[in-house]
Amino acid sequence: MGILNDDAVLIEPGKNCGDPSIVTVNCPDESGLGSTLCRIILEFGLSLTRADFSTDGRWCYIVFWVTPDNSSPKIDWDSLKNRLLSACPSCLGSFYSSLQSNVSKPPPLYLLKFFCRDRKGLLHDVTKVLTELEFTIQRVKVMTTPDGRVLDMFFITDAMDLLHTKQRQTKTCDHLTAVLGEHGVSCELELAGPELESVQRFSSLSPVTADELFGSDGSGVSSSPNKVALTVDNQLSPAHTVLQIHCVDQKGLFYDILRTSKDCDVHIAYGRFSSKVKGYRNLDLFVRGTDGKKIADPKHQANFCSRLKEEMVCPLRVIIVNRGPDSELLVANPVELSGKGRPRVFYDVTLALKSLGVCIFSAEIGRHSTLDRQWEVYRFLLEESREFPLASLRARNQIVERVTKTLMGW
């Protein structure tokens, strides 16, 4: 990205156990930078407890107060700093760095295949290893054979951009072998060619299932009691439209607000993400349109507020449907206009299922398009068990509730 001082990102660890660490970013600004930084923080298994955000359109100053999720006790702070630094524009000028980011190539896609004996929680254990190694799971195909073995195909990208090296490949397979232990593993890693990049890219859903998953009365998170109070004021500030938000706290809340603002071409000049009080958050955002002026058009205001409320109330969809004689768990989240899905969804879903003792027969990640957007769809074919008879509505509701709470950090 060019010349960038290491002081552009500073991390101050919490002084006492349980205290938040403070991440400060001070660098040139570019469109969508705040959303990108929040995404990286989420990828490392960190939750935002507070945030302050300010920019004049050329330079930004952001402070995040972060704590590890319960499922991510170990954080590689040096690696986090390097990732945040890599996302910061250079000091060569905002126009030049914006031009660089627009023409940068997407990271190469690799295919990781391994074959081993199945066991409870296997898929999450593998996902945990890949996440800790800073791989992003783009797509996955998991199949269980009749003799109790499992063939896993993970299409991954490497945040460190080192997977082309023999050392990185060997380290990956060694970590997987260490976790799988006596269950034995055959591990292969290769660069995915054009013929593999299209495998399972789009998920085939029946019209009935798609309507249940994406319809206005969809299930899962959308049925939660999360309510949003959002007010818009063009009088408080001479140069900005002021948004004041009061809503239930949840994992990725600030990320959802920033990514939605970016996709709606709304620029946040100043934002304060306050500490939660009795499970609720207060946010103050000073925003402008692409023309640098207040958002005065009532239609634009209404569309943006409607989209923002929807993304805060229902950032994910979670349902269980019948797939022939079997039961399938479906989880969907909107895809950013940049083409990126939500961080750590596969990790959280497999963690929730492992905690319940629910086994996964097969799993897939694909994309589905509706009229106004694209969705990332996670499909898990679940195995019947004595503890969770999947024909039972009560058992299905328990699974949906646990998966939803894990995804939302409740």
mmCIF file of C-alpha atoms in Angstrom, residues 28-305:
data_model
loop_
_atom_site.group_PDB
_atom_site.id
_atom_site.type_symbol
_atom_site.label_atom_id
_atom_site.label_comp_id
_atom_site.label_asym_id
_atom_site.label_seq_id
_atom_site.Cartn_x
_atom_site.Cartn_y
_atom_site.Cartn_z
ATOM 1 C CA PRO A 28 -5.505 8.443 5.569
ATOM 2 C CA ASP A 29 -9.191 7.786 4.966
ATOM 3 C CA GLU A 30 -10.936 6.001 2.125
ATOM 4 C CA SER A 31 -14.503 4.926 1.466
ATOM 5 C CA GLY A 32 -15.491 1.867 3.522
ATOM 6 C CA LEU A 33 -12.344 1.849 5.681
ATOM 7 C CA GLY A 34 -14.267 1.668 8.969
ATOM 8 C CA SER A 35 -16.262 -1.321 7.729
ATOM 9 C CA THR A 36 -13.068 -3.087 6.633
ATOM 10 C CA LEU A 37 -11.391 -2.533 10.017
ATOM 11 C CA CYS A 38 -14.462 -3.810 11.890
ATOM 12 C CA ARG A 39 -14.495 -6.897 9.659
ATOM 13 C CA ILE A 40 -10.875 -7.683 10.536
ATOM 14 C CA ILE A 41 -11.584 -7.239 14.259
ATOM 15 C CA LEU A 42 -14.514 -9.673 13.977
ATOM 16 C CA GLU A 43 -12.357 -12.174 12.072
ATOM 17 C CA PHE A 44 -9.990 -12.285 15.051
ATOM 18 C CA GLY A 45 -12.822 -13.224 17.430
ATOM 19 C CA LEU A 46 -12.991 -9.837 19.136
ATOM 20 C CA SER A 47 -16.071 -7.938 20.307
ATOM 21 C CA LEU A 48 -16.365 -4.159 20.304
ATOM 22 C CA THR A 49 -17.278 -2.720 23.684
ATOM 23 C CA ARG A 50 -16.913 0.915 22.570
ATOM 24 C CA ALA A 51 -15.778 2.878 19.532
ATOM 25 C CA ASP A 52 -15.077 6.483 18.484
ATOM 26 C CA PHE A 53 -14.793 7.328 14.793
ATOM 27 C CA SER A 54 -13.950 10.658 13.143
ATOM 28 C CA THR A 55 -12.800 11.720 9.678
ATOM 29 C CA ASP A 56 -12.615 14.835 7.539
ATOM 30 C CA GLY A 57 -12.726 12.733 4.372
ATOM 31 C CA ARG A 58 -8.955 12.732 3.997
ATOM 32 C CA TRP A 59 -7.680 11.534 7.359
ATOM 33 C CA CYS A 60 -9.400 9.374 9.955
ATOM 34 C CA TYR A 61 -8.904 8.673 13.628
ATOM 35 C CA ILE A 62 -10.630 5.599 15.092
ATOM 36 C CA VAL A 63 -10.455 4.090 18.570
ATOM 37 C CA PHE A 64 -11.841 0.607 19.263
ATOM 38 C CA TRP A 65 -12.200 -0.920 22.728
ATOM 39 C CA VAL A 66 -12.185 -4.700 22.192
ATOM 40 C CA THR A 67 -12.445 -7.903 24.243
ATOM 41 C CA PRO A 68 -12.020 -11.531 23.097
ATOM 42 C CA ASP A 69 -15.130 -13.640 22.590
ATOM 43 C CA ASN A 70 -15.518 -16.579 24.967
ATOM 44 C CA SER A 71 -14.694 -18.917 22.078
ATOM 45 C CA SER A 72 -11.474 -17.003 21.214
ATOM 46 C CA PRO A 73 -9.355 -16.789 24.383
ATOM 47 C CA LYS A 74 -6.037 -16.486 22.495
ATOM 48 C CA ILE A 75 -5.499 -13.449 20.302
ATOM 49 C CA ASP A 76 -2.401 -12.894 18.182
ATOM 50 C CA TRP A 77 -2.149 -9.131 18.693
ATOM 51 C CA ASP A 78 0.894 -8.736 16.435
ATOM 52 C CA SER A 79 -0.944 -10.440 13.595
ATOM 53 C CA LEU A 80 -4.014 -8.285 14.226
ATOM 54 C CA LYS A 81 -1.863 -5.159 13.995
ATOM 55 C CA ASN A 82 -0.331 -6.327 10.724
ATOM 56 C CA ARG A 83 -3.760 -7.059 9.251
ATOM 57 C CA LEU A 84 -5.107 -3.655 10.280
ATOM 58 C CA LEU A 85 -2.004 -1.951 8.884
ATOM 59 C CA SER A 86 -2.458 -3.767 5.583
ATOM 60 C CA ALA A 87 -5.999 -2.347 5.339
ATOM 61 C CA CYS A 88 -4.887 1.246 5.951
ATOM 62 C CA PRO A 89 -4.309 3.414 2.873
ATOM 63 C CA SER A 90 -0.781 4.641 2.349
ATOM 64 C CA CYS A 91 0.418 8.184 2.949
ATOM 65 C CA LEU A 92 0.767 8.767 -0.801
ATOM 66 C CA GLY A 93 -2.616 10.442 -1.056
ATOM 67 C CA SER A 94 -6.177 9.228 -0.723
ATOM 68 C CA PHE A 95 -6.786 9.290 -4.478
ATOM 69 C CA TYR A 96 -3.768 7.130 -5.236
ATOM 70 C CA SER A 97 -4.511 4.614 -2.473
ATOM 71 C CA SER A 98 -8.148 4.446 -3.564
ATOM 72 C CA LEU A 99 -6.969 3.754 -7.093
ATOM 73 C CA GLN A 100 -4.692 0.990 -5.786
ATOM 74 C CA SER A 101 -7.475 -0.668 -3.830
ATOM 75 C CA ASN A 102 -9.815 -0.597 -6.821
ATOM 76 C CA VAL A 103 -7.417 -2.417 -9.116
ATOM 77 C CA SER A 104 -6.022 -4.876 -6.588
ATOM 78 C CA LYS A 105 -6.567 -8.512 -7.489
ATOM 79 C CA PRO A 106 -8.691 -10.781 -5.298
ATOM 80 C CA PRO A 107 -6.618 -13.209 -3.213
ATOM 81 C CA PRO A 108 -5.945 -16.602 -4.818
ATOM 82 C CA LEU A 109 -8.380 -19.386 -3.925
ATOM 83 C CA TYR A 110 -6.983 -22.667 -2.597
ATOM 84 C CA LEU A 111 -8.632 -26.057 -2.215
ATOM 85 C CA LEU A 112 -7.929 -27.919 1.015
ATOM 86 C CA LYS A 113 -9.037 -31.567 0.995
ATOM 87 C CA PHE A 114 -8.763 -34.009 3.840
ATOM 88 C CA PHE A 115 -10.170 -37.462 4.492
ATOM 89 C CA CYS A 116 -10.476 -38.926 7.997
ATOM 90 C CA ARG A 117 -12.687 -40.845 10.428
ATOM 91 C CA ASP A 118 -15.712 -38.920 11.602
ATOM 92 C CA ARG A 119 -16.435 -37.876 15.192
ATOM 93 C CA LYS A 120 -18.585 -35.383 17.058
ATOM 94 C CA GLY A 121 -17.434 -31.796 16.700
ATOM 95 C CA LEU A 122 -14.956 -32.621 13.911
ATOM 96 C CA LEU A 123 -16.113 -29.887 11.551
ATOM 97 C CA HIS A 124 -15.818 -27.165 14.195
ATOM 98 C CA ASP A 125 -12.368 -28.377 15.300
ATOM 99 C CA VAL A 126 -11.135 -28.127 11.714
ATOM 100 C CA THR A 127 -12.786 -24.722 11.278
ATOM 101 C CA LYS A 128 -11.120 -23.514 14.480
ATOM 102 C CA VAL A 129 -7.671 -24.497 13.158
ATOM 103 C CA LEU A 130 -8.263 -22.727 9.839
ATOM 104 C CA THR A 131 -9.549 -19.602 11.597
ATOM 105 C CA GLU A 132 -6.573 -19.470 13.966
ATOM 106 C CA LEU A 133 -4.251 -19.782 10.958
ATOM 107 C CA GLU A 134 -5.999 -16.717 9.449
ATOM 108 C CA PHE A 135 -7.678 -18.496 6.559
ATOM 109 C CA THR A 136 -11.042 -17.300 5.308
ATOM 110 C CA ILE A 137 -13.435 -20.088 4.350
ATOM 111 C CA GLN A 138 -15.076 -19.014 1.099
ATOM 112 C CA ARG A 139 -16.938 -22.221 0.320
ATOM 113 C CA VAL A 140 -17.064 -25.711 1.725
ATOM 114 C CA LYS A 141 -18.296 -29.160 0.741
ATOM 115 C CA VAL A 142 -18.445 -31.801 3.479
ATOM 116 C CA MET A 143 -19.591 -35.366 2.868
ATOM 117 C CA THR A 144 -19.822 -38.377 5.204
ATOM 118 C CA THR A 145 -19.315 -41.830 3.658
ATOM 119 C CA PRO A 146 -21.280 -44.957 4.682
ATOM 120 C CA ASP A 147 -18.234 -46.374 6.514
ATOM 121 C CA GLY A 148 -18.071 -43.417 8.926
ATOM 122 C CA ARG A 149 -15.389 -41.414 7.193
ATOM 123 C CA VAL A 150 -15.626 -37.809 6.096
ATOM 124 C CA LEU A 151 -14.319 -36.003 3.033
ATOM 125 C CA ASP A 152 -13.967 -32.259 3.596
ATOM 126 C CA MET A 153 -13.281 -29.781 0.800
ATOM 127 C CA PHE A 154 -12.570 -26.235 1.971
ATOM 128 C CA PHE A 155 -12.100 -23.415 -0.538
ATOM 129 C CA ILE A 156 -10.011 -20.908 1.370
ATOM 130 C CA THR A 157 -8.084 -17.673 0.973
ATOM 131 C CA ASP A 158 -5.052 -16.739 3.054
ATOM 132 C CA ALA A 159 -5.070 -13.375 4.854
ATOM 133 C CA MET A 160 -1.279 -13.661 5.174
ATOM 134 C CA ASP A 161 -0.892 -14.417 1.441
ATOM 135 C CA LEU A 162 1.694 -17.107 2.135
ATOM 136 C CA LEU A 163 -0.157 -20.276 1.173
ATOM 137 C CA HIS A 164 1.879 -20.575 -2.017
ATOM 138 C CA THR A 165 4.927 -21.369 0.132
ATOM 139 C CA LYS A 166 5.825 -24.912 1.148
ATOM 140 C CA GLN A 167 6.353 -23.823 4.768
ATOM 141 C CA ARG A 168 2.816 -22.427 5.096
ATOM 142 C CA GLN A 169 1.291 -25.498 3.439
ATOM 143 C CA THR A 170 3.193 -27.873 5.696
ATOM 144 C CA LYS A 171 2.244 -25.884 8.810
ATOM 145 C CA THR A 172 -1.433 -26.057 7.820
ATOM 146 C CA CYS A 173 -1.443 -29.821 7.335
ATOM 147 C CA ASP A 174 0.580 -30.340 10.530
ATOM 148 C CA HIS A 175 -1.914 -28.322 12.578
ATOM 149 C CA LEU A 176 -4.820 -30.317 11.158
ATOM 150 C CA THR A 177 -3.071 -33.617 11.819
ATOM 151 C CA ALA A 178 -2.318 -32.583 15.416
ATOM 152 C CA VAL A 179 -5.975 -31.724 16.074
ATOM 153 C CA LEU A 180 -7.392 -34.862 14.435
ATOM 154 C CA GLY A 181 -4.857 -37.092 16.184
ATOM 155 C CA GLU A 182 -5.639 -40.781 16.171
ATOM 156 C CA HIS A 183 -8.540 -40.307 13.785
ATOM 157 C CA GLY A 184 -6.016 -40.177 10.984
ATOM 158 C CA VAL A 185 -5.933 -37.666 8.168
ATOM 159 C CA SER A 186 -5.017 -37.446 4.525
ATOM 160 C CA CYS A 187 -4.411 -33.772 3.746
ATOM 161 C CA GLU A 188 -4.015 -32.203 0.298
ATOM 162 C CA LEU A 189 -3.682 -28.523 -0.581
ATOM 163 C CA GLU A 190 -3.697 -27.037 -4.073
ATOM 164 C CA LEU A 191 -4.421 -23.842 -5.941
ATOM 165 C CA ALA A 192 -8.027 -23.954 -7.137
ATOM 166 C CA GLY A 193 -8.229 -23.666 -10.910
ATOM 167 C CA PRO A 194 -11.059 -21.984 -12.858
ATOM 168 C CA GLU A 195 -12.926 -25.289 -13.077
ATOM 169 C CA LEU A 196 -12.970 -25.560 -9.263
ATOM 170 C CA GLU A 197 -13.739 -21.916 -8.498
ATOM 171 C CA SER A 198 -17.287 -22.341 -9.797
ATOM 172 C CA VAL A 199 -18.027 -25.456 -7.713
ATOM 173 C CA GLN A 200 -21.051 -24.887 -5.452
ATOM 174 C CA ARG A 201 -20.875 -21.159 -5.969
ATOM 175 C CA PHE A 202 -24.636 -20.768 -6.080
ATOM 176 C CA SER A 203 -26.949 -22.602 -3.730
ATOM 177 C CA SER A 204 -30.063 -24.195 -5.241
ATOM 178 C CA LEU A 205 -33.032 -23.502 -2.953
ATOM 179 C CA SER A 206 -36.614 -24.449 -3.675
ATOM 180 C CA PRO A 207 -39.022 -21.487 -4.044
ATOM 181 C CA VAL A 208 -40.823 -22.519 -0.840
ATOM 182 C CA THR A 209 -37.569 -22.690 1.149
ATOM 183 C CA ALA A 210 -36.291 -19.411 -0.300
ATOM 184 C CA ASP A 211 -39.558 -17.693 0.607
ATOM 185 C CA GLU A 212 -39.369 -18.995 4.179
ATOM 186 C CA LEU A 213 -35.720 -17.964 4.522
ATOM 187 C CA PHE A 214 -35.860 -14.553 2.850
ATOM 188 C CA GLY A 215 -39.510 -13.577 3.137
ATOM 189 C CA SER A 216 -40.671 -10.596 5.168
ATOM 190 C CA ASP A 217 -41.878 -12.891 7.930
ATOM 191 C CA GLY A 218 -38.681 -14.958 7.906
ATOM 192 C CA SER A 219 -37.670 -17.000 10.941
ATOM 193 C CA GLY A 220 -34.638 -17.101 13.162
ATOM 194 C CA VAL A 221 -33.027 -13.814 14.195
ATOM 195 C CA SER A 222 -35.816 -11.808 12.574
ATOM 196 C CA SER A 223 -38.261 -13.210 15.144
ATOM 197 C CA SER A 224 -36.140 -11.940 18.037
ATOM 198 C CA PRO A 225 -37.456 -9.131 20.262
ATOM 199 C CA ASN A 226 -34.720 -6.786 19.017
ATOM 200 C CA LYS A 227 -36.234 -3.339 18.524
ATOM 201 C CA VAL A 228 -34.475 -0.322 17.047
ATOM 202 C CA ALA A 229 -35.265 3.301 17.809
ATOM 203 C CA LEU A 230 -33.746 5.492 15.102
ATOM 204 C CA THR A 231 -34.156 9.260 14.791
ATOM 205 C CA VAL A 232 -32.896 11.544 12.019
ATOM 206 C CA ASP A 233 -32.150 15.211 12.658
ATOM 207 C CA ASN A 234 -30.949 17.842 10.205
ATOM 208 C CA GLN A 235 -31.016 20.709 12.728
ATOM 209 C CA LEU A 236 -28.439 19.624 15.338
ATOM 210 C CA SER A 237 -25.427 20.030 13.041
ATOM 211 C CA PRO A 238 -24.783 22.728 10.418
ATOM 212 C CA ALA A 239 -22.998 20.326 8.055
ATOM 213 C CA HIS A 240 -24.232 16.808 8.864
ATOM 214 C CA THR A 241 -27.350 14.740 9.223
ATOM 215 C CA VAL A 242 -27.398 13.295 12.744
ATOM 216 C CA LEU A 243 -28.584 9.728 13.361
ATOM 217 C CA GLN A 244 -29.314 8.638 16.919
ATOM 218 C CA ILE A 245 -29.798 4.915 17.438
ATOM 219 C CA HIS A 246 -30.945 2.945 20.468
ATOM 220 C CA CYS A 247 -30.993 -0.832 20.026
ATOM 221 C CA VAL A 248 -30.281 -4.233 21.557
ATOM 222 C CA ASP A 249 -26.582 -5.097 21.604
ATOM 223 C CA GLN A 250 -25.365 -7.938 19.426
ATOM 224 C CA LYS A 251 -22.188 -9.299 17.885
ATOM 225 C CA GLY A 252 -21.073 -7.290 14.861
ATOM 226 C CA LEU A 253 -23.517 -4.419 15.454
ATOM 227 C CA PHE A 254 -21.058 -1.630 14.559
ATOM 228 C CA TYR A 255 -19.862 -3.652 11.552
ATOM 229 C CA ASP A 256 -23.468 -4.023 10.327
ATOM 230 C CA ILE A 257 -24.034 -0.275 10.605
ATOM 231 C CA LEU A 258 -20.789 0.623 8.812
ATOM 232 C CA ARG A 259 -21.185 -1.917 5.993
ATOM 233 C CA THR A 260 -24.790 -0.831 5.411
ATOM 234 C CA SER A 261 -23.768 2.825 5.335
ATOM 235 C CA LYS A 262 -21.002 2.032 2.855
ATOM 236 C CA ASP A 263 -23.323 0.040 0.583
ATOM 237 C CA CYS A 264 -25.906 2.862 0.715
ATOM 238 C CA ASP A 265 -23.282 5.524 -0.180
ATOM 239 C CA VAL A 266 -23.655 7.250 3.184
ATOM 240 C CA HIS A 267 -20.401 8.589 4.644
ATOM 241 C CA ILE A 268 -19.939 8.728 8.409
ATOM 242 C CA ALA A 269 -17.880 11.753 9.451
ATOM 243 C CA TYR A 270 -18.169 11.121 13.174
ATOM 244 C CA GLY A 271 -19.547 8.225 15.157
ATOM 245 C CA ARG A 272 -19.709 7.205 18.804
ATOM 246 C CA PHE A 273 -20.528 3.633 19.767
ATOM 247 C CA SER A 274 -21.242 3.810 23.505
ATOM 248 C CA SER A 275 -20.811 1.044 26.092
ATOM 249 C CA LYS A 276 -23.894 -1.111 26.501
ATOM 250 C CA VAL A 277 -26.317 -0.434 29.358
ATOM 251 C CA LYS A 278 -28.667 -3.269 30.387
ATOM 252 C CA GLY A 279 -28.085 -5.003 27.052
ATOM 253 C CA TYR A 280 -28.741 -1.912 24.904
ATOM 254 C CA ARG A 281 -26.493 0.386 22.880
ATOM 255 C CA ASN A 282 -26.685 4.070 22.037
ATOM 256 C CA LEU A 283 -25.040 5.332 18.863
ATOM 257 C CA ASP A 284 -24.612 8.857 17.511
ATOM 258 C CA LEU A 285 -23.644 9.167 13.844
ATOM 259 C CA PHE A 286 -22.933 12.362 11.905
ATOM 260 C CA VAL A 287 -23.360 11.473 8.223
ATOM 261 C CA ARG A 288 -23.296 12.997 4.743
ATOM 262 C CA GLY A 289 -24.254 11.898 1.255
ATOM 263 C CA THR A 290 -21.838 11.315 -1.611
ATOM 264 C CA ASP A 291 -22.082 15.027 -2.468
ATOM 265 C CA GLY A 292 -20.665 15.942 0.965
ATOM 266 C CA LYS A 293 -23.949 17.499 2.061
ATOM 267 C CA LYS A 294 -26.690 16.575 4.507
ATOM 268 C CA ILE A 295 -29.147 13.849 3.538
ATOM 269 C CA ALA A 296 -32.090 16.156 2.963
ATOM 270 C CA ASP A 297 -34.091 14.096 0.451
ATOM 271 C CA PRO A 298 -36.943 12.426 2.444
ATOM 272 C CA LYS A 299 -36.941 9.402 0.116
ATOM 273 C CA HIS A 300 -33.192 8.870 0.539
ATOM 274 C CA GLN A 301 -33.572 9.233 4.300
ATOM 275 C CA ALA A 302 -36.437 6.745 4.422
ATOM 276 C CA ASN A 303 -34.640 4.162 2.257
ATOM 277 C CA PHE A 304 -31.426 4.392 4.257
ATOM 278 C CA CYS A 305 -33.173 4.193 7.647
#
